[in-house]
Amino acid sequence: MQPLSAYKWPDAQGKFGDYGGKYIPETLVSALEHLDTVYNQLKQQPSFQNELQDLQNNYNGRPTPLSFASRLTEYYGKAKIYLKREDLCHTGAHKLNNTLGQILLAKHTGKKRIIAETGAGQHGVATATVCAKFGLQCVVYMGKLDTQRQQMNVFRMKMLGAEVRPVSSGMQTLKDATNEAIRDWVANVDDTHYIIGSVVGPHPYPAIVRDFQSIIGRETRQQIRQIENAFPDYLLACVGGGSNAIGMFYPFMADESVNMVGVEAAGQGIESQKHCATLSMGTPGIFQGMRTYLLQAAEGQIAEVHSISAGLDYPGVGPEHSFLKDRKRVTYRSVSDEEALQASVLLAQNEGILPALETAHAVAYLPYLMPSTTREQIVIINISGRGDKDLNTLIKNLDGSLL
Amino acid sequence: MMDIAHRIEQINRHDRHVLSIFLTAGFPTNRNFIQLAVDILQAGADMLEIGIPFSDPVADGPVIQQSSQAALQNGVGLKEIFNYTKAIKQKVDKPVVLMGYANPLLHYGLKTFLDHAQQSGADGLIVPDVPYDEYHNFWNGQTTALPRILLTTPTSSPDRIKAIDETSQGFIYCVSVTGTTGDRNRINEKDVKVLSNTFRLIQNNKMLVGFGISNEQTIHQLKPHCDGFIVGSAVIRRLMDDNDCNSRNTLAYIGKLSKACNK
């Protein structure tokens, strides 16, 4: 096995070991090759990196704080808990880290029209935001069910000048929105850039999105060394497609003392079939441009999945996570809808931070992790987004129990 | 038995362009599917493409998405599809090509899939989400006598088209437009030019044009630039509209297209 210090994936074919690749209609191949070439040139250029860094600092509000969670730490009485505050990014989640990078790519490839898919609406809002800032046309595909459970974000996107197209095929959630965005791109590839919101899809997207999101882990590394003069013992992040998790994990990949846990959505329980625990329960397959772990039904059809959190409601996962699971570099676990709801309350009432329901899944792993930690250890949770968008769901599920 | 490349050659030699009709397996019904396929071949189609339904068909427009969804609800699976193929081949001696997305094939097991497809008498296979770049990775050295047919599109560079032509067996599926499957009233001048360039570059294979072919005018318009035509969505849409179980309008429509394929 290759030492982790030499971690250099994907390879030239866009593969993370057996995973990843470009399993897409022929029409898109040349656009993906072009994107790959342009990205590889741009990322070497200081002017591109400076332009991006300036946007990250002065528009997105980076660096985001690494907050010591004193009451939460006290609550468990074990390892120190720190929170990486991506919820404080402009638009309320880590998604803007990626869309800022990709809008610059679009600018350099000369594309005038932007499309995106969205689940919870956070990526849709982040895309609509950068399109407004750069004056580009924006179309966001969103499952019809998600437009209902995330009405606030639909309106936010419209306020930002984007067109939101509800998708009523399949389960009317994130996977169907992604299919529709891919079809749009197939038809309009000449003038359109597709801003994928997670580390999924065909190469080079999983690598591009990871690189833009890894600002999370790079800052965290610096911050924890300044504060504690130490490395963290555990990193926790939720995993749907897996972009906030990869963003946090990637810069620590070679630090073998750092344990990483990706927390998936167990929905109504992994025995119920109504879950999105792709890495815990899935098998490798090919879907939406990539070879990766998938939740599959009979005959290799894609399974109907469920999570209370629209952003995790997805039957696939980024190919790099599949690779990291097989390599045992990252541990993947899952928590239920109910546990996530309780974790939202816990974080809100102990730290004054209302997390997104996606993020709450990472927090909900604490009861499993903390008893085995010691007071000398450090746990960092990636607080990938804030929970204002989930108020409707929270009211429906928690109102009454809070009195 | 003559292989598909020679069958196309033979038809062309008789001053005729090939007409291939796409059907989604198990659509509109499982019960009548074999009869429908036979009727379509007898109404003038030279060959048949049978689509293996998939829950997430990203290369397909609304019509084929809808037929795939309906077929899955009808409960059609690969075992039934191989049985259909066998039955159709026994009744009519014309080529039948299978078209399916990668994941159901992978799930079935590639070797088993290829074996069973061949045993069913299928004459070729198209996998729309395994482009040339992933061909070798995906098949992983799996050999088979079943021709594996690759696609070109208007965005394929000349070098790619040549490489695809080197690898593809049976014929080349040339996608006429940048977009998903679906009928269009006409193909614009730019796309026609691309098509004729592609046709010139292809040396080793026959080239059939698909996506957006839906009327006799388009067939006449594109005849100089290809060896045959593939019609899918326009047929599926008529099947949806045909209320009688004899699919009378659909068959009449195929008769007209077939006539347009003659010199």
XYZ file of C-alpha atoms in Angstrom:
666
model
C 0.000 0.000 0.000
C 1.180 3.454 -0.902
C 2.072 5.644 2.094
C -0.496 8.330 2.781
C 2.090 11.077 2.480
C 2.076 10.252 -1.215
C -1.689 10.650 -1.388
C -2.168 11.887 -4.932
C -5.583 11.037 -6.180
C -7.303 10.966 -8.583
C -4.894 9.433 -11.101
C -4.529 10.637 -14.687
C -7.687 8.740 -15.697
C -9.717 10.513 -13.030
C -9.872 7.420 -10.834
C -9.570 7.025 -7.093
C -8.437 3.398 -7.214
C -11.415 1.620 -8.775
C -13.761 4.546 -8.211
C -14.602 7.727 -10.086
C -14.093 7.969 -13.837
C -16.266 9.511 -16.534
C -19.329 7.354 -17.075
C -21.364 9.891 -19.006
C -22.848 10.304 -22.470
C -20.267 10.927 -25.196
C -21.632 14.471 -25.723
C -20.087 15.626 -22.433
C -16.657 14.074 -22.807
C -15.046 16.979 -24.633
C -16.493 19.522 -22.177
C -15.088 17.537 -19.256
C -11.684 17.274 -20.899
C -11.693 21.004 -21.550
C -12.686 21.730 -17.959
C -9.915 19.462 -16.715
C -7.303 21.220 -18.856
C -8.448 24.721 -17.935
C -8.630 23.869 -14.235
C -5.171 22.323 -14.186
C -3.714 25.413 -15.838
C -5.566 27.871 -13.638
C -4.818 26.230 -10.328
C -1.083 26.717 -10.952
C -1.548 30.420 -11.613
C -0.967 32.731 -8.632
C -3.341 35.301 -10.161
C -6.196 32.783 -10.129
C -5.443 31.679 -6.571
C -5.177 35.308 -5.432
C -8.465 36.235 -7.045
C -10.141 33.263 -5.364
C -8.543 33.951 -1.997
C -9.665 37.569 -2.158
C -13.252 36.437 -2.781
C -13.022 33.876 0.020
C -11.803 36.505 2.477
C -13.737 39.588 1.484
C -16.952 38.153 0.101
C -17.394 34.772 1.769
C -16.101 35.950 5.155
C -13.201 33.527 5.532
C -11.391 32.353 7.492
C -14.267 30.987 9.513
C -13.630 30.603 13.266
C -12.713 27.406 15.031
C -14.838 27.767 18.169
C -14.164 25.915 21.392
C -17.450 24.298 22.452
C -17.017 24.728 26.190
C -20.445 23.633 27.399
C -20.645 20.724 24.984
C -17.190 19.639 26.189
C -18.370 19.915 29.781
C -21.539 17.988 28.918
C -19.550 14.910 27.896
C -16.610 15.489 30.281
C -14.190 13.867 27.882
C -12.196 15.195 24.878
C -12.221 18.886 24.025
C -14.736 19.655 21.287
C -14.092 22.325 18.679
C -16.489 23.488 15.988
C -15.347 24.603 12.541
C -17.848 27.322 11.776
C -18.775 26.919 8.121
C -22.253 28.002 9.175
C -20.785 31.511 9.291
C -19.893 31.521 5.597
C -21.852 33.913 3.427
C -25.202 32.240 2.560
C -24.976 30.031 5.642
C -23.037 26.941 4.589
C -19.777 25.673 3.140
C -21.283 25.604 -0.354
C -19.987 29.034 -1.367
C -16.363 27.808 -1.035
C -16.992 25.716 -4.136
C -19.278 27.990 -6.144
C -16.818 30.899 -5.897
C -14.086 28.720 -7.355
C -16.316 27.328 -10.064
C -17.703 30.694 -11.142
C -14.117 31.764 -11.794
C -13.668 28.617 -13.878
C -16.804 29.503 -15.824
C -15.444 32.984 -16.380
C -12.195 31.592 -17.760
C -13.937 29.062 -20.013
C -16.181 31.833 -21.345
C -19.467 30.148 -20.405
C -22.373 32.573 -20.019
C -24.988 30.300 -18.531
C -24.763 28.412 -15.251
C -26.790 25.404 -14.161
C -26.816 23.603 -10.834
C -28.682 20.928 -8.926
C -29.692 21.358 -5.333
C -31.126 19.242 -2.532
C -31.570 21.347 0.578
C -31.225 24.449 -1.528
C -27.918 25.530 0.016
C -25.917 24.788 -3.114
C -28.653 26.361 -5.228
C -28.479 29.530 -3.143
C -24.675 29.533 -3.266
C -24.789 29.175 -7.060
C -27.471 31.840 -7.469
C -25.351 34.105 -5.292
C -22.181 33.871 -7.377
C -24.206 34.204 -10.589
C -25.695 37.424 -9.262
C -22.263 38.657 -8.278
C -20.734 37.824 -11.674
C -23.777 38.690 -13.772
C -24.374 35.236 -15.272
C -27.657 33.530 -16.079
C -28.565 30.869 -13.502
C -30.893 27.865 -13.673
C -31.232 25.605 -10.625
C -32.833 22.161 -10.752
C -34.502 21.054 -7.548
C -36.646 18.013 -6.762
C -40.284 18.960 -6.359
C -40.412 17.396 -2.896
C -37.390 19.464 -1.886
C -38.952 22.692 -3.193
C -41.730 21.977 -0.699
C -39.567 21.133 2.300
C -37.140 23.990 1.586
C -39.477 26.785 0.480
C -37.326 29.468 2.057
C -34.361 28.571 -0.085
C -36.507 28.471 -3.228
C -37.515 32.030 -2.539
C -33.941 33.042 -1.732
C -32.801 31.720 -5.118
C -35.558 33.651 -6.867
C -34.599 36.802 -4.963
C -31.083 36.330 -6.280
C -32.394 36.251 -9.832
C -32.125 32.514 -10.460
C -34.718 30.402 -12.208
C -35.695 27.383 -10.098
C -36.956 24.417 -12.116
C -38.832 21.859 -10.001
C -38.128 18.261 -11.091
C -41.003 15.834 -10.815
C -39.354 12.642 -12.065
C -38.349 9.765 -9.768
C -38.363 10.527 -6.051
C -38.406 14.282 -6.765
C -35.253 14.784 -4.690
C -31.542 15.484 -5.177
C -30.733 12.551 -7.468
C -33.546 13.495 -9.846
C -32.483 17.146 -9.821
C -28.958 15.967 -10.710
C -30.253 13.819 -13.612
C -32.112 16.813 -14.968
C -29.093 19.101 -14.641
C -26.980 16.534 -16.523
C -29.606 16.405 -19.301
C -29.634 20.194 -19.523
C -25.856 20.173 -19.776
C -25.929 17.531 -22.526
C -28.229 19.808 -24.521
C -26.482 23.123 -23.809
C -22.868 22.181 -23.300
C -21.606 24.821 -25.741
C -22.579 27.843 -23.661
C -23.250 26.351 -20.228
C -21.102 25.481 -17.216
C -22.524 22.984 -14.763
C -21.602 23.838 -11.162
C -21.912 20.500 -9.367
C -22.462 21.047 -5.661
C -20.671 18.077 -4.188
C -17.682 15.808 -4.762
C -19.766 13.658 -7.104
C -20.306 13.227 -10.831
C -17.772 12.558 -13.577
C -14.091 13.481 -13.374
C -12.835 16.210 -12.924
C -15.710 17.368 -10.683
C -14.917 15.276 -7.584
C -11.351 16.639 -7.630
C -12.309 20.245 -8.403
C -14.960 20.452 -5.696
C -12.626 18.785 -3.184
C -9.850 21.251 -3.944
C -12.145 24.257 -3.479
C -13.632 22.816 -0.282
C -10.312 21.838 1.246
C -9.882 25.421 2.412
C -11.938 24.169 5.395
C -9.308 21.651 6.464
C -6.366 23.912 5.649
C -7.699 26.643 7.943
C -8.593 24.116 10.631
C -5.079 22.683 10.605
C -3.575 26.102 11.160
C -6.132 27.171 13.744
C -5.881 24.112 15.953
C -2.100 24.363 15.941
C -2.347 27.989 17.007
C -4.910 27.294 19.716
C -3.772 23.945 21.071
C -0.412 23.475 19.409
C -1.657 20.013 18.548
C -3.350 17.945 15.917
C -6.929 16.853 16.377
C -7.573 13.228 17.323
C -10.939 13.066 15.597
C -12.582 14.908 12.735
C -16.350 14.538 12.340
C -18.380 15.552 9.327
C -21.679 14.554 7.770
C -21.651 12.790 4.406
C -24.311 12.991 1.708
C -22.333 13.529 -1.474
C -19.502 14.305 0.903
C -18.096 17.734 0.004
C -17.889 19.277 3.459
C -16.348 16.073 4.801
C -13.710 15.809 2.074
C -13.010 19.540 2.497
C -12.262 18.973 6.173
C -10.457 15.615 5.799
C -8.285 16.125 2.736
C -5.589 18.388 4.250
C -5.192 15.890 7.125
C -4.915 12.830 4.894
C -1.222 12.272 5.572
C -1.538 12.847 9.335
C -2.015 9.280 10.418
C -2.813 10.130 14.032
C -5.930 11.994 12.919
C -9.010 9.756 12.922
C -11.767 10.736 10.544
C -15.399 9.810 10.795
C -17.970 10.482 8.089
C -21.538 10.336 9.366
C -24.279 9.285 6.993
C -28.047 9.515 7.314
C -29.636 6.351 8.705
C -33.059 7.937 8.132
C -35.727 5.866 9.819
C -33.128 3.198 10.596
C -30.870 1.122 8.374
C -33.158 -1.901 8.767
C -36.097 0.180 7.488
C -34.723 0.562 3.923
C -35.601 4.233 4.382
C -32.115 5.620 4.773
C -29.182 7.122 2.864
C -26.335 5.200 4.485
C -24.625 4.592 1.147
C -21.162 3.692 2.409
C -22.442 1.673 5.346
C -25.029 -0.338 3.405
C -24.361 0.131 -0.318
C -22.437 -1.745 -2.996
C -20.229 -0.403 -5.812
C -21.960 0.543 -9.054
C -22.112 3.212 -11.758
C -24.388 6.229 -11.461
C -24.370 9.880 -12.520
C -20.972 9.709 -14.135
C -19.022 7.847 -11.472
C -18.203 4.396 -10.187
C -18.873 4.538 -6.468
C -20.838 2.948 -3.629
C -24.576 3.111 -4.303
C -27.803 2.085 -2.685
C -29.253 -0.293 -5.225
C -32.587 -2.021 -5.588
C -33.276 -5.179 -7.598
C -31.637 -5.451 -11.054
C -29.219 -2.592 -10.403
C -31.915 0.049 -10.357
C -31.113 2.947 -8.039
C -32.886 2.602 -4.699
C -35.457 4.990 -3.331
C -33.831 6.526 -0.286
C -34.852 8.741 2.604
C -33.415 11.276 4.990
C -35.079 14.013 7.017
C -32.330 16.223 5.654
C -32.734 17.068 1.973
C -28.994 17.603 1.577
C -28.193 14.008 2.565
C -31.116 12.466 0.682
C -28.984 10.873 -2.053
C -28.357 7.220 -3.049
C -24.733 7.772 -4.120
C -21.605 9.281 -2.589
C -18.432 10.913 -3.850
C -16.011 8.353 -5.332
C -13.141 9.494 -3.128
C -15.164 8.510 -0.063
C -15.660 5.040 -1.552
C -11.903 4.830 -1.981
C -11.215 6.085 1.556
C -13.691 3.593 2.975
C -11.994 0.657 1.227
C -8.569 1.969 2.273
C -9.939 2.250 5.832
C -8.554 5.780 6.095
C -11.961 7.149 7.029
C -14.587 5.406 9.158
C -18.176 5.775 8.027
C -21.052 5.553 10.476
C -24.701 6.534 10.374
C -27.257 8.154 12.679
C -31.042 8.324 12.374
C -33.417 11.214 11.667
C -34.401 11.173 15.331
C -30.802 11.297 16.567
C -30.092 14.196 14.230
C -33.102 16.117 15.551
C -31.944 15.591 19.141
C -28.431 16.707 18.209
C -29.850 19.942 16.746
C -31.427 20.685 20.105
C -28.257 19.733 21.963
C -26.038 22.056 19.941
C -28.565 24.890 19.945
C -29.105 24.778 23.709
C -25.499 24.198 24.753
C -23.620 26.330 22.267
C -26.188 28.745 20.864
C -25.682 27.361 17.372
C -28.612 26.020 15.404
C -27.024 23.632 12.897
C -28.397 22.528 9.549
C -30.070 19.126 9.772
C -27.260 17.742 7.598
C -24.671 19.035 10.077
C -26.707 17.718 13.007
C -25.866 14.203 11.804
C -22.194 14.824 12.558
C -23.056 16.223 15.978
C -25.270 13.203 16.627
C -22.259 10.915 16.449
C -20.851 12.422 19.668
C -22.738 10.038 22.008
C -21.061 7.122 20.204
C -17.610 8.671 20.090
C -17.167 10.670 23.284
C -17.221 7.873 25.907
C -14.126 6.332 24.317
C -12.143 9.609 24.271
C -9.927 11.126 26.960
C -9.683 14.657 28.320
C -6.376 15.182 26.531
C -7.863 14.490 23.152
C -9.379 16.910 20.627
C -12.497 16.384 18.540
C -13.361 18.771 15.727
C -16.822 18.802 14.159
C -17.363 20.479 10.832
C -20.422 22.668 11.351
C -21.137 22.680 7.638
C -24.223 24.898 7.700
C -26.745 26.720 9.804
C -30.259 25.493 10.465
C -32.511 28.440 9.636
C -33.547 26.731 6.392
C -34.801 23.739 8.386
C -37.175 25.610 10.682
C -40.250 24.178 8.958
C -39.012 20.623 9.439
C -37.940 21.363 13.014
C -41.306 22.883 13.865
C -43.093 19.866 12.418
C -40.947 17.377 14.321
C -39.996 19.127 17.550
C -42.658 21.676 18.404
C -44.392 20.478 21.520
C -41.415 18.518 22.791
C -39.504 21.727 23.508
C -41.907 23.128 26.129
C -26.125 -16.416 -39.454
C -24.999 -13.090 -40.859
C -23.574 -10.519 -38.438
C -25.103 -7.091 -38.060
C -22.448 -5.206 -40.031
C -23.043 -7.438 -43.036
C -26.798 -7.150 -42.663
C -26.555 -3.371 -42.863
C -24.204 -3.685 -45.833
C -26.647 -6.007 -47.575
C -29.576 -3.648 -47.052
C -27.545 -0.676 -48.300
C -26.553 -2.668 -51.378
C -30.218 -2.960 -52.198
C -30.338 0.846 -52.376
C -31.957 1.204 -49.023
C -31.054 3.007 -45.789
C -31.501 0.944 -42.660
C -34.421 1.762 -40.396
C -33.871 0.739 -36.771
C -36.705 1.193 -34.300
C -36.139 1.629 -30.562
C -38.558 0.107 -28.090
C -38.376 0.169 -24.315
C -38.587 -3.433 -23.140
C -41.910 -4.169 -21.459
C -43.545 -0.988 -22.748
C -46.448 -0.384 -23.101
C -47.053 -3.873 -21.682
C -45.113 -7.031 -20.984
C -47.823 -9.264 -22.342
C -47.926 -7.820 -25.861
C -44.299 -6.781 -26.173
C -43.134 -9.670 -28.366
C -46.086 -9.240 -30.722
C -45.502 -5.495 -30.895
C -41.846 -5.993 -31.782
C -42.725 -8.534 -34.470
C -45.408 -6.232 -35.901
C -42.924 -3.354 -36.062
C -40.370 -5.463 -37.899
C -43.081 -6.652 -40.295
C -44.313 -3.088 -40.806
C -40.974 -2.180 -42.365
C -38.322 -1.793 -39.678
C -35.026 -3.422 -40.668
C -33.874 -3.904 -37.126
C -34.856 -3.379 -33.548
C -33.210 -1.799 -30.543
C -34.538 -2.980 -27.221
C -33.974 -0.573 -24.346
C -33.284 -2.065 -20.923
C -35.129 0.304 -18.583
C -33.112 2.128 -15.923
C -34.308 4.310 -13.066
C -31.932 7.174 -13.961
C -31.514 7.406 -17.744
C -29.450 10.599 -18.101
C -29.089 10.370 -21.893
C -32.836 10.236 -22.401
C -35.452 12.936 -22.830
C -38.917 12.937 -21.246
C -40.587 10.390 -23.566
C -38.124 7.552 -23.023
C -37.828 8.444 -19.333
C -41.557 7.973 -19.054
C -41.565 4.678 -20.935
C -38.675 3.394 -18.782
C -40.518 4.305 -15.617
C -43.656 2.545 -16.869
C -41.659 -0.532 -17.892
C -40.049 -0.740 -14.456
C -43.494 -0.520 -12.893
C -44.545 -3.358 -15.206
C -41.757 -5.304 -13.530
C -39.623 -6.053 -16.582
C -36.151 -7.404 -15.780
C -33.186 -8.740 -17.717
C -34.453 -12.312 -17.619
C -37.667 -11.259 -19.384
C -35.714 -9.095 -21.820
C -33.522 -12.025 -22.901
C -36.669 -14.116 -23.340
C -38.266 -11.400 -25.480
C -35.153 -11.166 -27.621
C -35.112 -14.913 -28.171
C -38.794 -15.041 -29.071
C -38.541 -12.100 -31.474
C -35.490 -13.559 -33.192
C -37.302 -16.879 -33.631
C -40.224 -15.195 -35.337
C -38.404 -12.681 -37.563
C -34.911 -12.965 -38.987
C -33.809 -9.369 -38.443
C -31.129 -7.932 -36.110
C -31.988 -7.072 -32.505
C -29.650 -4.812 -30.539
C -29.832 -4.315 -26.763
C -29.337 -0.872 -25.258
C -28.781 -0.476 -21.534
C -27.136 1.770 -18.966
C -24.040 0.494 -17.204
C -25.347 -0.226 -13.716
C -27.993 -2.898 -14.446
C -25.379 -4.720 -16.571
C -22.785 -4.472 -13.829
C -25.273 -5.665 -11.251
C -26.184 -8.680 -13.392
C -22.492 -9.482 -13.848
C -20.801 -8.477 -17.097
C -19.740 -11.965 -18.130
C -23.141 -13.460 -17.393
C -24.817 -10.572 -19.142
C -22.744 -11.024 -22.302
C -23.292 -14.801 -22.256
C -27.035 -14.510 -21.782
C -27.342 -11.736 -24.353
C -25.570 -13.908 -26.899
C -27.607 -16.967 -26.037
C -30.752 -14.902 -26.561
C -29.610 -14.216 -30.122
C -28.979 -10.480 -29.643
C -26.852 -8.970 -32.409
C -25.242 -6.093 -30.552
C -25.078 -3.961 -27.431
C -25.098 -0.201 -26.783
C -24.182 1.256 -23.364
C -24.819 5.016 -23.536
C -23.012 5.917 -20.301
C -19.797 4.072 -21.094
C -18.025 6.396 -23.539
C -14.889 5.431 -25.429
C -12.617 6.577 -22.537
C -14.141 4.114 -20.093
C -14.679 1.277 -22.575
C -11.605 -0.748 -21.591
C -11.979 -0.042 -17.884
C -15.588 -1.022 -17.895
C -15.228 -4.246 -19.892
C -11.992 -5.074 -18.118
C -10.725 -7.439 -20.788
C -14.036 -9.256 -21.106
C -14.158 -10.801 -24.560
C -17.323 -11.645 -26.438
C -18.549 -12.244 -29.945
C -21.369 -9.788 -29.249
C -20.604 -6.530 -31.103
C -20.296 -3.581 -28.722
C -21.473 -0.453 -30.457
C -20.059 2.981 -29.557
C -21.571 6.420 -30.046
C -20.276 9.612 -31.596
C -21.835 13.047 -31.018
C -21.446 16.509 -32.572
C -18.950 17.320 -29.780
C -16.645 14.384 -30.601
C -13.347 15.584 -32.087
C -12.065 14.071 -35.367
C -9.392 12.154 -33.452
C -11.966 10.716 -31.096
C -14.238 9.754 -33.972
C -11.348 7.843 -35.553
C -10.550 6.103 -32.262
C -14.224 5.254 -31.736
C -14.359 3.892 -35.268
C -11.372 1.649 -34.475
C -13.058 0.224 -31.389
C -16.748 0.063 -32.221
C -18.142 -3.161 -33.622
C -21.374 -3.756 -35.526
C -21.912 -0.143 -36.491
C -21.452 3.391 -35.150
C -24.346 5.074 -33.449
C -24.022 8.687 -34.524
C -25.950 11.073 -32.292
C -27.204 13.810 -34.603
C -27.609 16.651 -32.111
C -26.197 17.797 -28.775
C -28.988 16.830 -26.455
C -30.958 13.973 -25.004
C -33.195 11.611 -26.963
C -36.435 13.127 -28.233
C -38.100 13.937 -31.509
C -37.291 17.191 -33.223
C -38.961 18.593 -36.316
C -35.770 19.262 -38.173
C -32.006 19.057 -37.867
C -30.285 22.398 -38.473
C -27.651 23.078 -41.116
C -24.790 23.136 -38.644
C -25.657 19.690 -37.329
C -25.999 18.335 -40.863
C -22.507 19.585 -41.647
C -21.096 17.921 -38.520
C -22.883 14.739 -39.518
C -21.418 14.677 -42.989
C -17.929 15.273 -41.543
C -18.393 12.377 -39.145
C -19.616 10.167 -41.977
C -16.469 10.967 -43.949
C -14.197 10.161 -40.992
C -15.717 6.751 -40.341
C -13.920 4.110 -42.380
C -14.406 0.813 -40.581
C -18.073 0.843 -39.685
C -21.499 1.543 -41.020
C -23.025 4.640 -39.435
C -26.584 4.894 -38.206
C -27.956 8.256 -37.131
C -30.171 8.611 -34.095
C -31.653 11.227 -31.686
C -34.191 13.619 -33.132
C -35.165 11.591 -36.201
C -38.945 11.725 -36.376
C -40.210 12.275 -39.914
C -39.691 11.449 -43.563
C -38.311 14.911 -44.343
C -35.444 14.442 -41.887
C -34.731 11.018 -43.360
C -34.542 12.490 -46.866
C -32.453 15.404 -45.594
C -29.860 13.175 -43.913
C -29.718 10.285 -46.384
C -26.514 11.421 -48.089
C -24.698 11.491 -44.739
C -25.350 8.077 -43.206
C -26.163 4.406 -43.762
C -29.341 4.299 -41.759
C -31.596 5.758 -39.104
C -32.628 5.029 -35.532
C -36.027 6.245 -34.378
C -37.025 6.011 -30.713
C -38.960 8.748 -28.935
C -41.234 9.438 -31.915
C -42.296 5.774 -31.899
C -42.701 5.563 -28.113
C -44.811 8.726 -28.154
C -47.125 7.184 -30.767
C -47.384 4.023 -28.705
C -48.482 6.172 -25.778
C -51.145 7.789 -27.963
C -52.320 4.559 -29.583
C -55.300 3.445 -27.607
C -56.052 0.313 -29.567
C -53.927 -2.677 -28.666
C -53.004 -3.147 -32.329
C -50.894 0.027 -32.284
C -52.355 0.831 -35.696
C -51.080 4.412 -35.931
C -47.611 3.462 -34.818
C -47.355 0.715 -37.411
C -48.645 3.008 -40.164
C -46.031 5.578 -39.113
C -43.260 2.980 -39.319
C -44.498 1.984 -42.760
C -44.080 5.594 -43.906
C -40.584 5.941 -42.441
C -39.609 2.635 -43.994
C -40.734 3.802 -47.397
C -38.681 6.977 -46.989
C -35.619 4.776 -46.447
C -35.903 3.343 -49.952
C -34.035 5.059 -52.733
